[in-house]
Amino acid sequence: MIIEVLRRSLVGLGFSAIITFAFLTVMVIQDLQFSVYIIWRNVLGGMVMGVYFGTASLVYEIEKWSPLKQTVVHFVLSVSIWLSLAIWMGWVLLFPLLLGIGSFMVIYILFWCGSYLYFKRIESELNSSIKK
């Protein structure tokens, strides 16, 4: 389990590095100047998000939890981590904060409904093949 957490953390850090590089490239192209502290703080925030989202999917591997409980726990953890970082980093103001939380909710609702419908279809197909 520890090896899996480390592996997923490194994958999350890799994605974080790619996204950070893309933003720094845009800054270089547009000749934007920021202090080292601001860049450092934002890179740190991106790394924390990368590690979190790299390891957060482990929630879905807890087999004794229902898919709904897994999704709700993942949602609450994701919003909590993102919100804490966003406030500390100064990434959001009131409207973008509400927009971000709303986006999280819409994505999770779509994910839940899509997964539910998919597994219901698989269940129906399996049941019909058993009856034949």
PDB file of C-alpha atoms in Angstrom:
ATOM      1  CA  MET A   1       0.000   0.000   0.000  1.00  0.00           C
ATOM      2  CA  ILE A   2       2.817   2.440   0.868  1.00  0.00           C
ATOM      3  CA  ILE A   3       4.499   1.709  -2.460  1.00  0.00           C
ATOM      4  CA  GLU A   4       1.211   2.424  -4.271  1.00  0.00           C
ATOM      5  CA  VAL A   5       0.782   5.740  -2.423  1.00  0.00           C
ATOM      6  CA  LEU A   6       4.345   6.734  -3.331  1.00  0.00           C
ATOM      7  CA  ARG A   7       3.851   5.700  -6.963  1.00  0.00           C
ATOM      8  CA  ARG A   8       0.622   7.660  -7.286  1.00  0.00           C
ATOM      9  CA  SER A   9       2.159  10.660  -5.510  1.00  0.00           C
ATOM     10  CA  LEU A  10       4.993  10.700  -8.032  1.00  0.00           C
ATOM     11  CA  VAL A  11       2.514  10.500 -10.921  1.00  0.00           C
ATOM     12  CA  GLY A  12       0.643  13.451  -9.396  1.00  0.00           C
ATOM     13  CA  LEU A  13       3.901  15.375  -9.043  1.00  0.00           C
ATOM     14  CA  GLY A  14       4.696  14.616 -12.684  1.00  0.00           C
ATOM     15  CA  PHE A  15       1.386  16.077 -13.851  1.00  0.00           C
ATOM     16  CA  SER A  16       1.945  19.040 -11.542  1.00  0.00           C
ATOM     17  CA  ALA A  17       5.375  19.629 -13.112  1.00  0.00           C
ATOM     18  CA  ILE A  18       3.948  19.551 -16.641  1.00  0.00           C
ATOM     19  CA  ILE A  19       1.181  22.029 -15.769  1.00  0.00           C
ATOM     20  CA  THR A  20       3.644  24.288 -13.918  1.00  0.00           C
ATOM     21  CA  PHE A  21       5.988  24.221 -16.906  1.00  0.00           C
ATOM     22  CA  ALA A  22       3.117  25.204 -19.208  1.00  0.00           C
ATOM     23  CA  PHE A  23       2.198  28.174 -17.011  1.00  0.00           C
ATOM     24  CA  LEU A  24       5.843  29.271 -16.712  1.00  0.00           C
ATOM     25  CA  THR A  25       6.174  29.020 -20.491  1.00  0.00           C
ATOM     26  CA  VAL A  26       3.183  31.342 -20.938  1.00  0.00           C
ATOM     27  CA  MET A  27       4.760  33.734 -18.418  1.00  0.00           C
ATOM     28  CA  VAL A  28       8.043  33.731 -20.375  1.00  0.00           C
ATOM     29  CA  ILE A  29       6.290  34.243 -23.718  1.00  0.00           C
ATOM     30  CA  GLN A  30       4.241  37.142 -22.359  1.00  0.00           C
ATOM     31  CA  ASP A  31       7.267  38.523 -20.467  1.00  0.00           C
ATOM     32  CA  LEU A  32       5.416  38.520 -17.129  1.00  0.00           C
ATOM     33  CA  GLN A  33       7.453  39.215 -14.005  1.00  0.00           C
ATOM     34  CA  PHE A  34       6.569  37.820 -10.564  1.00  0.00           C
ATOM     35  CA  SER A  35       8.565  37.518  -7.378  1.00  0.00           C
ATOM     36  CA  VAL A  36      10.291  34.246  -6.590  1.00  0.00           C
ATOM     37  CA  TYR A  37       8.120  33.912  -3.468  1.00  0.00           C
ATOM     38  CA  ILE A  38       4.881  34.063  -5.483  1.00  0.00           C
ATOM     39  CA  ILE A  39       6.158  31.511  -7.981  1.00  0.00           C
ATOM     40  CA  TRP A  40       7.464  29.272  -5.161  1.00  0.00           C
ATOM     41  CA  ARG A  41       4.148  29.394  -3.311  1.00  0.00           C
ATOM     42  CA  ASN A  42       2.154  28.571  -6.424  1.00  0.00           C
ATOM     43  CA  VAL A  43       4.487  25.717  -7.372  1.00  0.00           C
ATOM     44  CA  LEU A  44       4.104  24.334  -3.837  1.00  0.00           C
ATOM     45  CA  GLY A  45       0.303  24.572  -4.128  1.00  0.00           C
ATOM     46  CA  GLY A  46       0.407  22.808  -7.476  1.00  0.00           C
ATOM     47  CA  MET A  47       2.579  20.058  -6.040  1.00  0.00           C
ATOM     48  CA  VAL A  48       0.202  19.523  -3.104  1.00  0.00           C
ATOM     49  CA  MET A  49      -2.725  19.313  -5.523  1.00  0.00           C
ATOM     50  CA  GLY A  50      -0.773  16.893  -7.721  1.00  0.00           C
ATOM     51  CA  VAL A  51       0.041  14.599  -4.802  1.00  0.00           C
ATOM     52  CA  TYR A  52      -3.533  14.756  -3.524  1.00  0.00           C
ATOM     53  CA  PHE A  53      -5.187  13.974  -6.841  1.00  0.00           C
ATOM     54  CA  GLY A  54      -2.552  11.333  -7.556  1.00  0.00           C
ATOM     55  CA  THR A  55      -3.437   9.473  -4.356  1.00  0.00           C
ATOM     56  CA  ALA A  56      -7.113  10.372  -3.938  1.00  0.00           C
ATOM     57  CA  SER A  57      -8.318   7.581  -6.179  1.00  0.00           C
ATOM     58  CA  LEU A  58      -7.318   5.113  -3.459  1.00  0.00           C
ATOM     59  CA  VAL A  59     -10.695   5.949  -1.896  1.00  0.00           C
ATOM     60  CA  TYR A  60     -12.313   3.988  -4.736  1.00  0.00           C
ATOM     61  CA  GLU A  61     -10.373   0.869  -3.777  1.00  0.00           C
ATOM     62  CA  ILE A  62     -12.066   0.508  -0.377  1.00  0.00           C
ATOM     63  CA  GLU A  63     -14.318  -2.384  -1.350  1.00  0.00           C
ATOM     64  CA  LYS A  64     -16.514  -2.382   1.756  1.00  0.00           C
ATOM     65  CA  TRP A  65     -17.742   1.142   0.914  1.00  0.00           C
ATOM     66  CA  SER A  66     -20.578   1.676  -1.540  1.00  0.00           C
ATOM     67  CA  PRO A  67     -19.795   3.600  -4.739  1.00  0.00           C
ATOM     68  CA  LEU A  68     -21.925   6.477  -3.433  1.00  0.00           C
ATOM     69  CA  LYS A  69     -19.955   6.669  -0.171  1.00  0.00           C
ATOM     70  CA  GLN A  70     -16.665   6.501  -2.085  1.00  0.00           C
ATOM     71  CA  THR A  71     -17.758   9.340  -4.358  1.00  0.00           C
ATOM     72  CA  VAL A  72     -19.051  11.511  -1.514  1.00  0.00           C
ATOM     73  CA  VAL A  73     -15.867  11.014   0.542  1.00  0.00           C
ATOM     74  CA  HIS A  74     -13.702  11.768  -2.515  1.00  0.00           C
ATOM     75  CA  PHE A  75     -15.793  14.874  -3.258  1.00  0.00           C
ATOM     76  CA  VAL A  76     -15.600  16.222   0.314  1.00  0.00           C
ATOM     77  CA  LEU A  77     -11.851  15.600   0.505  1.00  0.00           C
ATOM     78  CA  SER A  78     -11.249  17.149  -2.933  1.00  0.00           C
ATOM     79  CA  VAL A  79     -13.244  20.288  -2.210  1.00  0.00           C
ATOM     80  CA  SER A  80     -11.639  20.635   1.220  1.00  0.00           C
ATOM     81  CA  ILE A  81      -8.077  20.334  -0.095  1.00  0.00           C
ATOM     82  CA  TRP A  82      -8.746  22.553  -3.097  1.00  0.00           C
ATOM     83  CA  LEU A  83     -10.589  25.183  -1.046  1.00  0.00           C
ATOM     84  CA  SER A  84      -7.897  25.314   1.631  1.00  0.00           C
ATOM     85  CA  LEU A  85      -5.158  25.716  -0.958  1.00  0.00           C
ATOM     86  CA  ALA A  86      -7.119  28.174  -3.078  1.00  0.00           C
ATOM     87  CA  ILE A  87      -7.731  30.454  -0.103  1.00  0.00           C
ATOM     88  CA  TRP A  88      -4.130  30.193   1.167  1.00  0.00           C
ATOM     89  CA  MET A  89      -2.726  30.813  -2.315  1.00  0.00           C
ATOM     90  CA  GLY A  90      -5.090  33.656  -3.080  1.00  0.00           C
ATOM     91  CA  TRP A  91      -6.195  31.830  -6.212  1.00  0.00           C
ATOM     92  CA  VAL A  92      -9.840  32.737  -5.850  1.00  0.00           C
ATOM     93  CA  LEU A  93     -12.196  35.544  -5.033  1.00  0.00           C
ATOM     94  CA  LEU A  94     -15.862  35.091  -4.085  1.00  0.00           C
ATOM     95  CA  PHE A  95     -17.316  34.543  -7.574  1.00  0.00           C
ATOM     96  CA  PRO A  96     -14.539  32.243  -8.799  1.00  0.00           C
ATOM     97  CA  LEU A  97     -14.758  30.390  -5.474  1.00  0.00           C
ATOM     98  CA  LEU A  98     -18.458  29.733  -5.987  1.00  0.00           C
ATOM     99  CA  LEU A  99     -17.793  28.847  -9.619  1.00  0.00           C
ATOM    100  CA  GLY A 100     -15.088  26.384  -8.555  1.00  0.00           C
ATOM    101  CA  ILE A 101     -17.303  24.682  -5.983  1.00  0.00           C
ATOM    102  CA  GLY A 102     -20.155  24.586  -8.497  1.00  0.00           C
ATOM    103  CA  SER A 103     -17.817  23.055 -11.093  1.00  0.00           C
ATOM    104  CA  PHE A 104     -16.746  20.384  -8.607  1.00  0.00           C
ATOM    105  CA  MET A 105     -20.381  19.561  -7.905  1.00  0.00           C
ATOM    106  CA  VAL A 106     -21.373  19.372 -11.572  1.00  0.00           C
ATOM    107  CA  ILE A 107     -18.396  17.162 -12.450  1.00  0.00           C
ATOM    108  CA  TYR A 108     -19.083  14.799  -9.562  1.00  0.00           C
ATOM    109  CA  ILE A 109     -22.809  14.596 -10.332  1.00  0.00           C
ATOM    110  CA  LEU A 110     -22.053  13.830 -13.992  1.00  0.00           C
ATOM    111  CA  PHE A 111     -19.442  11.248 -12.965  1.00  0.00           C
ATOM    112  CA  TRP A 112     -21.834   9.607 -10.511  1.00  0.00           C
ATOM    113  CA  CYS A 113     -24.773   9.496 -12.943  1.00  0.00           C
ATOM    114  CA  GLY A 114     -22.588   8.228 -15.801  1.00  0.00           C
ATOM    115  CA  SER A 115     -21.061   5.504 -13.653  1.00  0.00           C
ATOM    116  CA  TYR A 116     -24.440   4.530 -12.245  1.00  0.00           C
ATOM    117  CA  LEU A 117     -26.028   4.231 -15.689  1.00  0.00           C
ATOM    118  CA  TYR A 118     -23.029   2.326 -17.052  1.00  0.00           C
ATOM    119  CA  PHE A 119     -23.044  -0.237 -14.260  1.00  0.00           C
ATOM    120  CA  LYS A 120     -26.839  -0.602 -14.452  1.00  0.00           C
ATOM    121  CA  ARG A 121     -26.486  -1.402 -18.161  1.00  0.00           C
ATOM    122  CA  ILE A 122     -23.731  -3.930 -17.435  1.00  0.00           C
ATOM    123  CA  GLU A 123     -25.928  -5.464 -14.717  1.00  0.00           C
ATOM    124  CA  SER A 124     -28.865  -5.777 -17.127  1.00  0.00           C
ATOM    125  CA  GLU A 125     -26.677  -7.380 -19.788  1.00  0.00           C
ATOM    126  CA  LEU A 126     -25.253  -9.865 -17.293  1.00  0.00           C
ATOM    127  CA  ASN A 127     -28.709 -10.743 -15.975  1.00  0.00           C
ATOM    128  CA  SER A 128     -30.101 -11.235 -19.476  1.00  0.00           C
ATOM    129  CA  SER A 129     -27.152 -13.461 -20.442  1.00  0.00           C
ATOM    130  CA  ILE A 130     -27.701 -15.572 -17.310  1.00  0.00           C
ATOM    131  CA  LYS A 131     -31.416 -16.019 -18.133  1.00  0.00           C
ATOM    132  CA  LYS A 132     -30.576 -17.328 -21.617  1.00  0.00           C
TER     133      LYS A 132
END
